[in-house]
Amino acid sequence: ALPLVREARQLRAERFGTGHELVGDSDRLLGEILAALGHTEPAHAALRNAVRVTRAGFGPTHSHTRRTEISLARFEASGGDPAAYQRLRALGKPNDGDIEQRKASWLARAYAAQLDCATQPAPALAELDSVLAQMQLALPEGGAIPRETEQIRASCAVSR
């Protein structure tokens, strides 16, 4: 996946310029992949750039901007940054916006619960169950975010 995301980012940067919001979306994906591979410094740089570029291009309240902010907060919180954990929790506050905004909130809540799972598994599982119930009502057909949340829940249940 890494070579394809790098190629997509390069093509978007060549076509639209490095400050275009679609380049920011590519940087978010790149940062998430690099983080998963353990390349922390380039992951952090890509995620910080993604937030800056999407915020400038899409605006501060757009769902793509929130998604990049969630990715950065998750990355930093997983590295032990308590301020980032608080940002992640704040990004998970209920949102009455459109479905994309609600999905972003649910994802932030799931990521925060995932971080809580190691030290507080019962409350973390309860939070994940709550998020899944809300998603199932709004998204009966499922989707990527409900699947990811189910995987987080399964992983949390196993770690108990």
Coordinates of N, CA and C in Angstrom, one line a residue:
A1 N 0.8 -1.2 0.0 CA 0.0 0.0 0.0 C 0.9 1.3 0.0
L2 N 2.0 1.2 0.7 CA 2.9 2.4 0.8 C 3.3 3.0 -0.6
P3 N 3.8 2.1 -1.5 CA 4.1 2.7 -2.8 C 3.0 3.4 -3.6
L4 N 1.8 2.8 -3.4 CA 0.6 3.3 -4.1 C 0.2 4.7 -3.5
V5 N 0.2 4.8 -2.2 CA -0.1 6.0 -1.6 C 0.9 7.1 -1.9
R6 N 2.2 6.7 -1.9 CA 3.2 7.7 -2.3 C 3.0 8.2 -3.7
E7 N 2.7 7.2 -4.6 CA 2.4 7.6 -6.0 C 1.2 8.5 -6.1
A8 N 0.1 8.2 -5.4 CA -1.1 9.0 -5.5 C -0.8 10.4 -4.9
R9 N 0.0 10.5 -3.9 CA 0.3 11.8 -3.3 C 1.1 12.6 -4.3
Q10 N 2.1 12.0 -4.9 CA 3.0 12.6 -5.9 C 2.1 13.1 -7.1
L11 N 1.2 12.3 -7.6 CA 0.4 12.7 -8.7 C -0.5 13.9 -8.3
R12 N -1.1 13.9 -7.1 CA -1.9 15.0 -6.7 C -1.1 16.2 -6.5
A13 N 0.1 16.1 -6.0 CA 1.0 17.3 -5.8 C 1.4 17.9 -7.1
E14 N 1.7 17.1 -8.1 CA 2.0 17.6 -9.4 C 0.9 18.2 -10.1
R15 N -0.3 17.7 -9.9 CA -1.5 18.2 -10.6 C -2.1 19.4 -9.9
F16 N -2.1 19.4 -8.6 CA -2.8 20.5 -7.9 C -1.9 21.4 -7.0
G17 N -0.7 21.0 -6.8 CA 0.2 21.7 -5.9 C 0.2 21.1 -4.5
T18 N 1.3 21.2 -3.8 CA 1.5 20.6 -2.5 C 0.6 21.1 -1.4
G19 N 0.0 22.3 -1.6 CA -0.9 22.8 -0.6 C -2.3 22.5 -0.8
H20 N -2.6 21.6 -1.8 CA -4.0 21.3 -2.1 C -4.6 20.3 -1.1
E21 N -5.8 20.5 -0.7 CA -6.5 19.6 0.3 C -6.4 18.1 -0.1
L22 N -6.4 17.8 -1.4 CA -6.3 16.4 -1.7 C -5.0 15.8 -1.4
V23 N -3.9 16.6 -1.5 CA -2.6 16.2 -1.0 C -2.6 16.0 0.5
G24 N -3.4 16.8 1.2 CA -3.5 16.6 2.6 C -4.2 15.3 2.9
D25 N -5.2 14.9 2.2 CA -5.8 13.6 2.3 C -4.8 12.5 2.1
S26 N -4.0 12.6 1.1 CA -3.0 11.6 0.8 C -1.9 11.5 1.9
D27 N -1.6 12.7 2.5 CA -0.6 12.7 3.6 C -1.2 12.0 4.8
R28 N -2.5 12.1 5.0 CA -3.1 11.4 6.2 C -2.9 9.9 6.0
L29 N -3.3 9.4 4.8 CA -3.1 8.0 4.5 C -1.7 7.6 4.6
L30 N -0.8 8.4 4.1 CA 0.6 8.1 4.1 C 1.1 8.0 5.6
G31 N 0.7 9.0 6.4 CA 1.1 9.0 7.8 C 0.5 7.8 8.6
E32 N -0.7 7.4 8.3 CA -1.3 6.2 9.0 C -0.5 4.9 8.6
I33 N -0.2 4.8 7.3 CA 0.6 3.6 6.9 C 2.0 3.6 7.5
L34 N 2.6 4.8 7.4 CA 4.0 4.8 8.0 C 3.9 4.5 9.5
A35 N 2.9 5.0 10.2 CA 2.8 4.7 11.7 C 2.6 3.2 11.9
A36 N 1.8 2.6 11.1 CA 1.5 1.2 11.2 C 2.8 0.4 11.0
L37 N 3.7 0.9 10.1 CA 5.0 0.2 9.8 C 6.0 0.6 10.9
G38 N 5.7 1.4 11.8 CA 6.7 1.8 12.8 C 7.6 2.9 12.5
H39 N 7.4 3.6 11.4 CA 8.2 4.7 10.9 C 7.7 6.0 11.6
T40 N 8.0 6.2 12.8 CA 7.3 7.3 13.6 C 7.6 8.7 13.1
E41 N 8.8 9.0 12.9 CA 9.2 10.4 12.5 C 8.5 10.8 11.2
P42 N 8.7 10.0 10.1 CA 8.0 10.4 8.9 C 6.5 10.4 9.0
A43 N 6.0 9.4 9.8 CA 4.5 9.4 10.0 C 4.0 10.7 10.7
H44 N 4.7 11.1 11.7 CA 4.3 12.3 12.5 C 4.4 13.5 11.5
A45 N 5.4 13.6 10.7 CA 5.5 14.7 9.8 C 4.4 14.7 8.8
A46 N 4.1 13.5 8.2 CA 3.0 13.5 7.3 C 1.6 13.8 7.9
L47 N 1.4 13.4 9.1 CA 0.1 13.7 9.8 C 0.0 15.2 10.1
R48 N 1.1 15.7 10.6 CA 1.1 17.2 10.9 C 0.8 18.0 9.6
N49 N 1.5 17.6 8.5 CA 1.2 18.3 7.3 C -0.2 18.1 6.8
A50 N -0.7 16.9 7.0 CA -2.1 16.6 6.6 C -3.1 17.5 7.3
V51 N -2.9 17.7 8.6 CA -3.8 18.6 9.3 C -3.6 20.1 8.8
R52 N -2.4 20.5 8.6 CA -2.2 21.9 8.1 C -2.8 22.1 6.7
V53 N -2.6 21.2 5.8 CA -3.1 21.3 4.5 C -4.6 21.2 4.4
T54 N -5.2 20.2 5.0 CA -6.6 20.0 5.0 C -7.4 21.2 5.7
R55 N -6.8 21.6 6.8 CA -7.4 22.8 7.5 C -7.4 24.0 6.5
A56 N -6.3 24.2 5.9 CA -6.3 25.4 5.0 C -7.2 25.2 3.7
G57 N -7.2 24.0 3.2 CA -8.0 23.8 2.0 C -9.5 23.5 2.2
F58 N -9.8 22.6 3.1 CA -11.2 22.2 3.3 C -11.9 23.2 4.3
G59 N -11.1 23.7 5.2 CA -11.6 24.5 6.3 C -11.6 23.8 7.6
P60 N -11.6 24.5 8.7 CA -11.4 23.8 10.0 C -12.6 22.9 10.4
T61 N -13.8 23.0 9.9 CA -14.9 22.2 10.3 C -15.2 21.1 9.3
H62 N -14.5 20.9 8.3 CA -14.8 19.9 7.3 C -14.5 18.5 7.8
S63 N -15.3 17.5 7.4 CA -15.1 16.2 7.9 C -13.7 15.6 7.5
H64 N -13.1 16.0 6.4 CA -11.8 15.5 6.1 C -10.7 16.1 7.0
T65 N -10.9 17.4 7.4 CA -10.0 18.0 8.3 C -10.1 17.3 9.7
R66 N -11.4 17.1 10.1 CA -11.6 16.4 11.4 C -10.9 15.0 11.4
R67 N -11.0 14.3 10.3 CA -10.4 13.0 10.2 C -8.9 13.1 10.3
T68 N -8.3 14.1 9.7 CA -6.8 14.2 9.8 C -6.4 14.6 11.3
E69 N -7.2 15.4 11.9 CA -7.0 15.8 13.3 C -7.1 14.6 14.2
I70 N -8.1 13.7 13.9 CA -8.2 12.5 14.7 C -7.0 11.6 14.5
S71 N -6.5 11.4 13.2 CA -5.4 10.6 13.0 C -4.1 11.1 13.7
L72 N -3.9 12.4 13.7 CA -2.8 13.0 14.4 C -2.9 12.8 15.9
A73 N -4.1 13.1 16.4 CA -4.3 12.9 17.9 C -4.1 11.5 18.3
R74 N -4.6 10.5 17.5 CA -4.4 9.1 17.8 C -3.0 8.7 17.8
F75 N -2.3 9.2 16.8 CA -0.8 8.9 16.7 C -0.1 9.4 17.9
E76 N -0.3 10.7 18.3 CA 0.4 11.3 19.4 C 0.0 10.7 20.7
A77 N -1.3 10.4 20.9 CA -1.8 9.8 22.1 C -1.2 8.4 22.3
S78 N -1.1 7.7 21.2 CA -0.6 6.3 21.3 C 0.9 6.3 21.7
G79 N 1.6 7.5 21.5 CA 2.9 7.7 21.9 C 3.0 8.2 23.4
G80 N 1.9 8.3 24.0 CA 1.9 8.7 25.4 C 1.7 10.2 25.7
D81 N 1.3 11.0 24.7 CA 1.0 12.4 24.9 C -0.4 12.6 25.5
P82 N -0.4 13.0 26.8 CA -1.8 13.2 27.4 C -2.6 14.3 26.8
A83 N -2.0 15.4 26.3 CA -2.7 16.4 25.6 C -3.4 15.9 24.3
A84 N -2.7 15.1 23.6 CA -3.2 14.5 22.4 C -4.4 13.6 22.7
Y85 N -4.3 12.8 23.8 CA -5.4 12.0 24.2 C -6.6 12.8 24.5
Q86 N -6.4 13.9 25.2 CA -7.6 14.8 25.5 C -8.2 15.4 24.2
R87 N -7.3 15.7 23.2 CA -7.8 16.2 21.9 C -8.6 15.1 21.3
L88 N -8.2 13.9 21.3 CA -8.9 12.8 20.7 C -10.3 12.6 21.4
R89 N -10.3 12.7 22.7 CA -11.6 12.6 23.4 C -12.5 13.8 23.0
A90 N -11.9 15.0 22.9 CA -12.8 16.1 22.5 C -13.3 15.9 21.1
L91 N -12.5 15.4 20.2 CA -12.9 15.2 18.8 C -14.0 14.1 18.8
G92 N -14.1 13.3 19.8 CA -15.2 12.3 19.9 C -16.5 12.7 20.5
K93 N -16.5 13.9 20.9 CA -17.8 14.4 21.5 C -18.9 14.3 20.4
P94 N -20.1 14.0 20.9 CA -21.2 13.8 20.0 C -21.4 15.0 19.0
N95 N -21.6 14.7 17.8 CA -21.7 15.7 16.8 C -23.1 15.5 16.0
D96 N -23.9 16.6 16.0 CA -25.2 16.5 15.3 C -25.1 16.9 13.8
G97 N -23.8 17.0 13.3 CA -23.7 17.4 11.9 C -24.1 16.3 11.0
D98 N -23.6 16.4 9.8 CA -23.9 15.4 8.8 C -23.3 14.0 9.1
I99 N -23.6 13.0 8.4 CA -23.2 11.7 8.7 C -21.6 11.6 8.7
E100 N -20.9 12.3 7.9 CA -19.5 12.2 7.9 C -18.9 12.8 9.1
Q101 N -19.5 13.8 9.7 CA -19.0 14.4 10.9 C -19.3 13.4 12.1
R102 N -20.5 12.8 12.0 CA -20.8 11.8 13.1 C -19.9 10.6 13.0
K103 N -19.5 10.1 11.8 CA -18.6 9.0 11.7 C -17.2 9.4 12.2
A104 N -16.8 10.6 12.0 CA -15.5 11.1 12.5 C -15.6 11.0 14.1
S105 N -16.7 11.5 14.7 CA -16.8 11.5 16.1 C -16.8 10.0 16.7
W106 N -17.5 9.2 16.0 CA -17.5 7.7 16.4 C -16.1 7.1 16.4
L107 N -15.4 7.5 15.3 CA -14.0 6.9 15.1 C -13.1 7.5 16.2
A108 N -13.2 8.7 16.5 CA -12.4 9.3 17.6 C -12.7 8.6 18.9
R109 N -14.0 8.3 19.2 CA -14.3 7.6 20.4 C -13.8 6.2 20.5
A110 N -13.8 5.6 19.3 CA -13.3 4.2 19.2 C -11.8 4.2 19.5
Y111 N -11.1 5.1 18.9 CA -9.7 5.2 19.1 C -9.3 5.5 20.5
A112 N -10.0 6.4 21.2 CA -9.8 6.7 22.6 C -10.1 5.5 23.4
A113 N -11.1 4.7 23.2 CA -11.4 3.5 23.9 C -10.3 2.5 23.7
Q114 N -9.8 2.4 22.5 CA -8.7 1.5 22.2 C -7.5 1.8 23.1
L115 N -7.2 3.0 23.3 CA -6.1 3.4 24.1 C -6.4 3.1 25.6
D116 N -7.7 3.2 26.0 CA -8.1 2.9 27.4 C -8.1 1.4 27.7
C117 N -8.2 0.6 26.6 CA -8.4 -0.8 26.8 C -7.3 -1.5 27.7
A118 N -6.1 -1.1 27.6 CA -5.0 -1.7 28.3 C -5.2 -1.5 29.8
T119 N -5.7 -0.3 30.2 CA -5.7 0.0 31.7 C -7.1 -0.1 32.2
Q120 N -8.2 0.1 31.4 CA -9.5 0.1 31.8 C -10.4 -0.7 30.8
P121 N -10.2 -2.0 30.7 CA -10.9 -2.8 29.7 C -12.4 -2.8 29.8
A122 N -13.0 -2.8 31.0 CA -14.5 -2.9 31.1 C -15.1 -1.6 30.6
P123 N -14.7 -0.4 31.1 CA -15.2 0.8 30.5 C -15.0 1.0 29.0
A124 N -13.8 0.6 28.6 CA -13.4 0.7 27.2 C -14.4 -0.1 26.3
L125 N -14.6 -1.4 26.7 CA -15.6 -2.2 26.0 C -17.0 -1.6 26.0
A126 N -17.4 -1.1 27.1 CA -18.7 -0.5 27.2 C -18.8 0.7 26.2
E127 N -17.8 1.5 26.2 CA -17.7 2.6 25.2 C -17.8 2.1 23.8
L128 N -17.0 1.1 23.5 CA -17.1 0.5 22.1 C -18.4 0.0 21.8
D129 N -19.1 -0.7 22.7 CA -20.4 -1.2 22.5 C -21.4 0.0 22.2
S130 N -21.3 1.1 23.0 CA -22.1 2.2 22.8 C -21.9 2.8 21.4
V131 N -20.7 3.0 21.0 CA -20.3 3.5 19.7 C -20.9 2.6 18.6
L132 N -20.7 1.3 18.7 CA -21.2 0.4 17.7 C -22.8 0.4 17.6
A133 N -23.4 0.5 18.7 CA -24.9 0.6 18.7 C -25.4 1.9 18.0
Q134 N -24.7 3.0 18.3 CA -25.1 4.3 17.6 C -24.8 4.1 16.1
M135 N -23.7 3.5 15.7 CA -23.4 3.4 14.3 C -24.4 2.4 13.6
Q136 N -24.8 1.4 14.3 CA -25.7 0.4 13.7 C -27.1 1.1 13.4
L137 N -27.5 2.0 14.2 CA -28.7 2.7 14.0 C -28.6 3.6 12.8
A138 N -27.5 4.3 12.7 CA -27.3 5.3 11.6 C -26.8 4.7 10.3
L139 N -26.1 3.6 10.4 CA -25.5 2.9 9.3 C -25.8 1.4 9.3
P140 N -27.1 1.1 9.1 CA -27.5 -0.3 9.1 C -26.7 -1.2 8.1
E141 N -26.3 -0.6 7.0 CA -25.6 -1.3 6.0 C -24.1 -1.6 6.4
G142 N -23.6 -1.0 7.5 CA -22.3 -1.1 7.9 C -21.3 -0.2 7.2
G143 N -20.1 -0.6 7.0 CA -19.1 0.3 6.3 C -17.8 0.1 7.0
A144 N -16.8 0.9 6.5 CA -15.4 0.7 7.0 C -15.3 1.1 8.4
I145 N -15.9 2.2 8.9 CA -15.7 2.6 10.3 C -16.4 1.6 11.2
P146 N -17.6 1.1 11.0 CA -18.1 0.1 11.9 C -17.2 -1.2 11.9
R147 N -16.7 -1.6 10.7 CA -15.8 -2.7 10.7 C -14.6 -2.5 11.5
E148 N -14.0 -1.3 11.4 CA -12.8 -1.0 12.2 C -13.1 -1.0 13.6
T149 N -14.2 -0.4 14.0 CA -14.6 -0.4 15.4 C -14.8 -1.8 16.0
E150 N -15.4 -2.6 15.2 CA -15.6 -4.0 15.6 C -14.3 -4.7 15.8
Q151 N -13.3 -4.4 15.0 CA -12.0 -5.0 15.1 C -11.3 -4.5 16.4
I152 N -11.5 -3.2 16.7 CA -10.9 -2.6 17.9 C -11.6 -3.3 19.1
R153 N -12.9 -3.5 19.1 CA -13.6 -4.1 20.2 C -13.1 -5.6 20.4
A154 N -13.0 -6.3 19.3 CA -12.5 -7.7 19.4 C -11.1 -7.8 20.0
S155 N -10.3 -6.9 19.6 CA -8.9 -6.8 20.1 C -8.9 -6.5 21.6
C156 N -9.8 -5.5 22.0 CA -9.9 -5.1 23.4 C -10.4 -6.3 24.2
A157 N -11.4 -7.0 23.7 CA -12.0 -8.1 24.5 C -10.9 -9.2 24.7
V158 N -10.1 -9.4 23.7 CA -9.1 -10.5 23.8 C -8.0 -10.1 24.8
S159 N -7.7 -8.8 25.0 CA -6.6 -8.3 25.9 C -7.1 -8.3 27.3
R160 N -8.3 -8.6 27.6 CA -8.8 -8.6 29.0 C -8.1 -9.6 29.9

